Short mmCIF file of C-alpha atoms and ligand atoms in Angstrom, two decimals:
data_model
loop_
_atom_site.label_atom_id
_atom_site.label_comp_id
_atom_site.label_asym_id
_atom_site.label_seq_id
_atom_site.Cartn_x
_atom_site.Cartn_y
_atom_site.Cartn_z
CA UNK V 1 0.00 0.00 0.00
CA UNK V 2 1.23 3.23 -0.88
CA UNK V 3 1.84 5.65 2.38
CA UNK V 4 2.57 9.10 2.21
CA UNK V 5 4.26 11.67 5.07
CA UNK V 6 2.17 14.91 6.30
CA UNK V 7 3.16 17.72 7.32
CA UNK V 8 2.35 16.56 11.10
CA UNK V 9 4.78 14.06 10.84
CA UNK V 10 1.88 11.53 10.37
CA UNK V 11 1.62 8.83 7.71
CA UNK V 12 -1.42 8.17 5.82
CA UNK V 13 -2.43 6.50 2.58
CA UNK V 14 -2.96 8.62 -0.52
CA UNK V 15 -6.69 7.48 0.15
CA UNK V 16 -7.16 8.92 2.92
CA UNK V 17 -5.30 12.05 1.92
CA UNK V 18 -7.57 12.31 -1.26
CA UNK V 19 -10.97 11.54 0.91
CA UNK V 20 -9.65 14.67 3.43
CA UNK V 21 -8.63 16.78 -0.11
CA UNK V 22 -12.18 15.55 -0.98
CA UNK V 23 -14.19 17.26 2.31
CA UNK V 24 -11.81 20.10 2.43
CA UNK V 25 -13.15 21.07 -1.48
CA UNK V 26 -16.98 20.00 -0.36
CA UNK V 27 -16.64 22.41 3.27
CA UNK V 28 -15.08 25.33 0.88
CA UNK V 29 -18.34 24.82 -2.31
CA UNK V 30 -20.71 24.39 0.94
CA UNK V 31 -19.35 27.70 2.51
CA UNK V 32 -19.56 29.85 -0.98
CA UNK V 33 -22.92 28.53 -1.57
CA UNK V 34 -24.08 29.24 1.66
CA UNK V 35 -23.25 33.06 1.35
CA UNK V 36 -24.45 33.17 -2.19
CA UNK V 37 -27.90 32.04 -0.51
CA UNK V 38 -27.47 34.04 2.23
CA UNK V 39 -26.76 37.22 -0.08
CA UNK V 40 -29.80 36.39 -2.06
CA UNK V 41 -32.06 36.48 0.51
CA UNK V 42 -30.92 39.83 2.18
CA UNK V 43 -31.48 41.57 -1.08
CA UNK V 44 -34.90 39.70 -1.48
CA UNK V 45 -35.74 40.98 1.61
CA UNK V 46 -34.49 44.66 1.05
CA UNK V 47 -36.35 44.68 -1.85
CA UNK V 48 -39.65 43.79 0.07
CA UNK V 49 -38.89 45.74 2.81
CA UNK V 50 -38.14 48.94 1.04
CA UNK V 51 -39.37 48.29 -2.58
CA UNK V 52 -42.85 46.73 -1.44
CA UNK V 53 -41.71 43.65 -4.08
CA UNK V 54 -40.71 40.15 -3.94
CA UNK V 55 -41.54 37.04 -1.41
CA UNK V 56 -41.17 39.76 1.57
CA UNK V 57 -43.29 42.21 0.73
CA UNK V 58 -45.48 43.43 3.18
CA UNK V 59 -48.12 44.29 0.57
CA UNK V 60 -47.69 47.73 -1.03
CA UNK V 61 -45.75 50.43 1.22
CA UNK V 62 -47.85 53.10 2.82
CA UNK V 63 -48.22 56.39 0.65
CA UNK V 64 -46.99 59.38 2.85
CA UNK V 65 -49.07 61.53 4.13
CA UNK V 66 -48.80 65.15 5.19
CA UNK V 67 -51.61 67.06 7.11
CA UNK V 68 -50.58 70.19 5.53
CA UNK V 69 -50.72 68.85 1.82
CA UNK V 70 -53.39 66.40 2.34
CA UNK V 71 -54.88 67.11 -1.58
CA UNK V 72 -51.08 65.67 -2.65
CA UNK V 73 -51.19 62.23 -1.31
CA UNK V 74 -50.37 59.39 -3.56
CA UNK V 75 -52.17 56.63 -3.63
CA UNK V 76 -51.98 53.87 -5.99
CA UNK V 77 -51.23 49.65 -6.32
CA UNK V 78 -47.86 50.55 -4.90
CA UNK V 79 -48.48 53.15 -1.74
CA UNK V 80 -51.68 52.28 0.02
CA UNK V 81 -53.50 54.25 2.26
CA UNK V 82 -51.18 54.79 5.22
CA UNK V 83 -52.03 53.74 9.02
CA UNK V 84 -52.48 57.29 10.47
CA UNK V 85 -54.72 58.84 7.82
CA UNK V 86 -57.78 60.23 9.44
CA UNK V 87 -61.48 59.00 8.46
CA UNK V 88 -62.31 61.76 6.11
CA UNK V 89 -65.00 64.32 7.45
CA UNK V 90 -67.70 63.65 5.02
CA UNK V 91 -70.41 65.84 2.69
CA UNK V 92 -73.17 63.80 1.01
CA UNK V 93 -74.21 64.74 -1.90
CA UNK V 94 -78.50 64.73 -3.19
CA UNK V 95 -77.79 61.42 -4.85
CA UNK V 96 -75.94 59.84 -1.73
CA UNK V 97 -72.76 59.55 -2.66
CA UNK V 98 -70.17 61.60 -0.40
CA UNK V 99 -66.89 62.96 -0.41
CA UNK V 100 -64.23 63.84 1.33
CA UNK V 101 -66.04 67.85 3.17
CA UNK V 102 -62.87 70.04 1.55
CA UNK V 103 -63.28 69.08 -1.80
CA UNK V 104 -67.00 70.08 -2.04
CA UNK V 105 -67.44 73.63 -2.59
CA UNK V 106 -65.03 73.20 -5.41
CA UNK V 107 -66.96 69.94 -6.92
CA UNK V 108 -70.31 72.27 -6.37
CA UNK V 109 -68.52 75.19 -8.54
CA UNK V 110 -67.56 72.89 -10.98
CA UNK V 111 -71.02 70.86 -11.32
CA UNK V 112 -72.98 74.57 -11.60
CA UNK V 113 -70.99 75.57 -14.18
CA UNK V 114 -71.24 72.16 -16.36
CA UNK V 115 -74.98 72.12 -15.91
CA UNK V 116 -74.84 76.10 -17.14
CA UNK V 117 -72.56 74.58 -20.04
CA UNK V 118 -75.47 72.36 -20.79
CA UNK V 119 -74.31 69.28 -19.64
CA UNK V 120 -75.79 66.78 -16.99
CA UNK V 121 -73.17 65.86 -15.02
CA UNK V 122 -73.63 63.23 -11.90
CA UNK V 123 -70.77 61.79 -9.61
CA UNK V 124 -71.55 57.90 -10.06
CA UNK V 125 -68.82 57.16 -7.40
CA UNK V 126 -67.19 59.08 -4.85
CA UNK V 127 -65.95 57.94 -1.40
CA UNK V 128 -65.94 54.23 -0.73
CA UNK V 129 -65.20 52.29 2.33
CA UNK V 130 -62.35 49.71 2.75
CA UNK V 131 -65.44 47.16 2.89
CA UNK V 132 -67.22 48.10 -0.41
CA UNK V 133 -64.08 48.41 -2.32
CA UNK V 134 -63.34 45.01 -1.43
CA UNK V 135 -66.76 43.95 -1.99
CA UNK V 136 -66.27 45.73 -5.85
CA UNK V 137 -63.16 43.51 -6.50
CA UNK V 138 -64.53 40.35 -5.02
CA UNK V 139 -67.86 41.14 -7.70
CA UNK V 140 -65.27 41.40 -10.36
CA UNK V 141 -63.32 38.55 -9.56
CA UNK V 142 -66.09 36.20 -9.68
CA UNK V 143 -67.58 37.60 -13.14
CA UNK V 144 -64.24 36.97 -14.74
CA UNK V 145 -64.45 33.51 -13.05
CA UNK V 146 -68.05 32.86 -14.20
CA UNK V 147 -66.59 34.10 -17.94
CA UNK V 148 -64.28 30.93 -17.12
CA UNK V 149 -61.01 32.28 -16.29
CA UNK V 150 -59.35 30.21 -13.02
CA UNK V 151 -59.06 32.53 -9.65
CA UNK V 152 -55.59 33.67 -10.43
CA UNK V 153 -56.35 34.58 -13.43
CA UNK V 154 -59.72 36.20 -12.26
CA UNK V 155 -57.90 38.04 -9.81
CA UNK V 156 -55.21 39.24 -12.30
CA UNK V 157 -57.32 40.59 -14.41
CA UNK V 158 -59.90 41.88 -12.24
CA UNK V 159 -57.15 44.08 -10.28
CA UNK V 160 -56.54 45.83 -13.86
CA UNK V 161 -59.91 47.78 -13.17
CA UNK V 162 -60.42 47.62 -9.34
CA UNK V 163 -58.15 48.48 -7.03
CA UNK V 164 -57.62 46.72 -3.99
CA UNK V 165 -59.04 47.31 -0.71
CA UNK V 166 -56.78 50.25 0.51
CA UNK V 167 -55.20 51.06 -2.38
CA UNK V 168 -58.14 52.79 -3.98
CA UNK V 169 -58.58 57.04 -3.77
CA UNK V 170 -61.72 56.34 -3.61
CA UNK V 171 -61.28 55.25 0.04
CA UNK V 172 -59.51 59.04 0.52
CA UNK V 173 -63.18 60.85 -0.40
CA UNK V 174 -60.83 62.64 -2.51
CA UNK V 175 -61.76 60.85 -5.57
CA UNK V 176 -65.08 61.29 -8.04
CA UNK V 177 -66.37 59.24 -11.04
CA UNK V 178 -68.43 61.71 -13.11
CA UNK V 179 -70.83 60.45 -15.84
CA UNK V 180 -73.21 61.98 -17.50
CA UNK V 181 -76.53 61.55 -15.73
CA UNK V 182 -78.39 57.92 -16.65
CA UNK V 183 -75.63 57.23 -18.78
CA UNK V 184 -75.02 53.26 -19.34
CA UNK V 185 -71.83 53.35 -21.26
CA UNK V 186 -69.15 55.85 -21.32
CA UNK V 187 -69.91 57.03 -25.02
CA UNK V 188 -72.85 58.50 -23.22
CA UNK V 189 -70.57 60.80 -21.47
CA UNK V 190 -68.45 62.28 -24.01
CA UNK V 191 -69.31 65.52 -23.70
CA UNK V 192 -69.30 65.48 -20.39
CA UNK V 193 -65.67 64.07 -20.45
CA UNK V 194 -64.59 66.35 -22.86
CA UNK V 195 -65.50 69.22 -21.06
CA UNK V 196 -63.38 67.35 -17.41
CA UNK V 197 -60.68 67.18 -19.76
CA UNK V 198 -60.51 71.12 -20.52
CA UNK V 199 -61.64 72.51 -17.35
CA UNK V 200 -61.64 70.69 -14.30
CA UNK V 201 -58.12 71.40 -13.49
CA UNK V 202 -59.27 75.11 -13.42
CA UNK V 203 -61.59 73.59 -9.88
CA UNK V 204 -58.97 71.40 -8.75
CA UNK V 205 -59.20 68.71 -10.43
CA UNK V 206 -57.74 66.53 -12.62
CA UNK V 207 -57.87 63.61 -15.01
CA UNK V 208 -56.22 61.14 -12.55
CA UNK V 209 -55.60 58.32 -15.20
CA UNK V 210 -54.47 59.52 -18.83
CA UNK V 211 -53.84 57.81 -21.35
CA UNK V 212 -50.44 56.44 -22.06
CA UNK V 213 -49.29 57.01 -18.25
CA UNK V 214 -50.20 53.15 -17.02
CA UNK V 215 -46.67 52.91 -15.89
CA UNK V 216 -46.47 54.94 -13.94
CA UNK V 217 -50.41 55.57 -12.48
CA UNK V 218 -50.62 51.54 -12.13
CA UNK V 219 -54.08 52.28 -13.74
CA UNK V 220 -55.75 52.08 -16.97
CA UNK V 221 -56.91 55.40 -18.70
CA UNK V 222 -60.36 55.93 -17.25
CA UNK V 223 -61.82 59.01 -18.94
CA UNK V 224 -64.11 59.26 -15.51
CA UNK V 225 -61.86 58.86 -12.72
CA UNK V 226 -61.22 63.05 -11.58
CA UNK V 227 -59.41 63.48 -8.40
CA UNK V 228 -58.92 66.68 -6.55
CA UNK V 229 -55.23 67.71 -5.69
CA UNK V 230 -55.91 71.59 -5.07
CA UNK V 231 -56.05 74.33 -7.91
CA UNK V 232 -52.67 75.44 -7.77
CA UNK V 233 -51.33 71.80 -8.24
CA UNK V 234 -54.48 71.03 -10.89
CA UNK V 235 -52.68 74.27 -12.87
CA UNK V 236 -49.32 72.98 -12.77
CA UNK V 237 -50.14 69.69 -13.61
CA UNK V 238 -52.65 70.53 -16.51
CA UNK V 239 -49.72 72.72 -18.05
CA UNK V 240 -46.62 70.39 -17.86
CA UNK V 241 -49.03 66.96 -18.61
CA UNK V 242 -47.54 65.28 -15.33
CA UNK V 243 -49.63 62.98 -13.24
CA UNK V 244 -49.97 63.20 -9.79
CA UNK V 245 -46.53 60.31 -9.03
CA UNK V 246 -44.70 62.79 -11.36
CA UNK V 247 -45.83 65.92 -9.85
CA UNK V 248 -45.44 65.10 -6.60
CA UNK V 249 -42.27 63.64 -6.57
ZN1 ZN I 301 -62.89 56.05 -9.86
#
C-alpha cells in the first residue's frame, strides 16, 4: 500500500489524503454557496422591505401623508392608504354619494358651471369604504371567473380595473367618477368628459388616469376617474401633462 508523510509528521495513505482533499473542497463549495444564498435572501428581503416587491413584501408600502398637503397624497397599487390617515369628514351629496367635506365647494362650482354649459353631469362614485371596495373587486373577480377564467387569473385581471381594498382614492373621499346623468356606457358621457378634460383642473381637479401614463399611475386610462389635488397643483399639472406620481415627486 502506498503511504505518504504529512506535514504533522503523520503517515497516511494517498486514500485517505484524497478523501480529506475531498471534504476540504466539499466544506469550501458548501461555505460559498451558503453566502451566495445568504446574499440572495438579504437583497430579497431589502427589496420587500423597502421596494414593497418580492416574497417579503409586506403588501404595497404606505403612501406618505402630510396634514398640511393632504390634496397631494399618492395613492396607488404601490403606496396604500397609510395607518395614520384620518377618516375623512364627510359631505353627502342629493344622490348619496359623499366625499371627502374640503373638496366640495369646489366639486359644487364645478357641477354649476357644467350644468350652465349644458351638460348633466352626476358623480356615479365618490368615497368608498375599505369594505365596499373590497366587496367591488370580489364582484369582479367572480364575473371573470363565471366568464371561465381560473381565480388567479380572475384576480389578475380583475385588479386591472379595481383596485384593492386600501389602495383605492376612492377610500380618501378625494376621488369622483363623473358620468353623465343615466348614462349606461361611457360614449354616453363624451361631452361630459370632454369638457373634465378642458376645465376641471381650473376647480382642482384633474384627469387622474391619462392615457399612455399606465406605468407609472398603475391604472388604466379611465376618462371618468377626476381626483382633486388643489387648484394650484391642478394648474401645474394641466400645463406640464404630469400625473400626480410625477408631480409630486
Ligand atoms: Zn374612480
Amino acid at each position: 500500500m502506498e503511504r505518504m508523510m504529512t506535514g504533522d509528521g503523520r503517515v497516511r495513505t494517498f486514500a485517505e489524503c484524497r478523501n480529506r482533499r475531498n471534504r476540504r473542497t466539499l466544506l469550501r463549495v458548501s461555505v460559498v454557496l451558503g453566502v451566495l444564498l445568504a446574499a440572495i435572501l438579504a437583497l430579497l428581503f431589502c427589496l420587500g422591505r423597502f421596494a414593497g416587491r418580492g416574497p417579503f413584501a409586506p403588501g404595497a408600502a404606505q403612501a406618505k401623508y402630510s396634514p398640511s398637503s393632504w390634496s397631494l397624497i399618492v395613492v396607488n397599487r404601490w403606496n396604500r392608504i397609510p395607518d395614520d390617515y384620518p377618516a375623512p369628514k364627510l359631505t353627502r351629496l342629493s344622490n348619496g354619494e359623499s366625499v371627502d367635506s374640503r373638496i366640495y365647494p369646489d366639486l359644487q362650482r364645478m357641477f354649476d358651471d357644467m350644468r350652465a354649459a349644458g351638460l348633466h353631469p352626476e358623480v356615479t362614485s365618490a368615497y368608498r369604504t375599505e369594505a365596499v371596495q373590497r366587496q367591488l373587486l370580489d364582484e369582479k373577480i367572480f364575473l371573470y371567473q363565471n366568464e371561465g377564467a381560473s381565480k388567479e387569473e380572475a384576480r389578475r385581471q380583475a385588479s386591472q380595473w379595481v383596485a384593492e381594498p386600501g389602495t383605492s382614492e376612492h377610500e380618501l373621499g378625494l376621488a369622483v367618477d363623473i358620468n353623465a346623468s343615466g348614462a349606461t356606457s361611457t360614449k354616453d358621457s363624451v361631452n361630459e368628459h370632454q369638457w373634465l378634460a378642458d376645465n376641471a383642473w381650473r376647480y382642482g381637479f384633474i384627469l387622474r388616469y391619462p392615457r399612455g401614463k399606465t406605468d407609472v399611475t398603475g391604472n388604466a386610462y379611465e376618462s371618468w376617474h377626476y381626483r382633486y389635488v388643489g387648484a394650484e397643483a391642478a394648474k401645474a399639472m394641466h400645463e406640464s401633462g404630469q400625473t400626480l406620481e410625477e408631480y409630486a415627486k
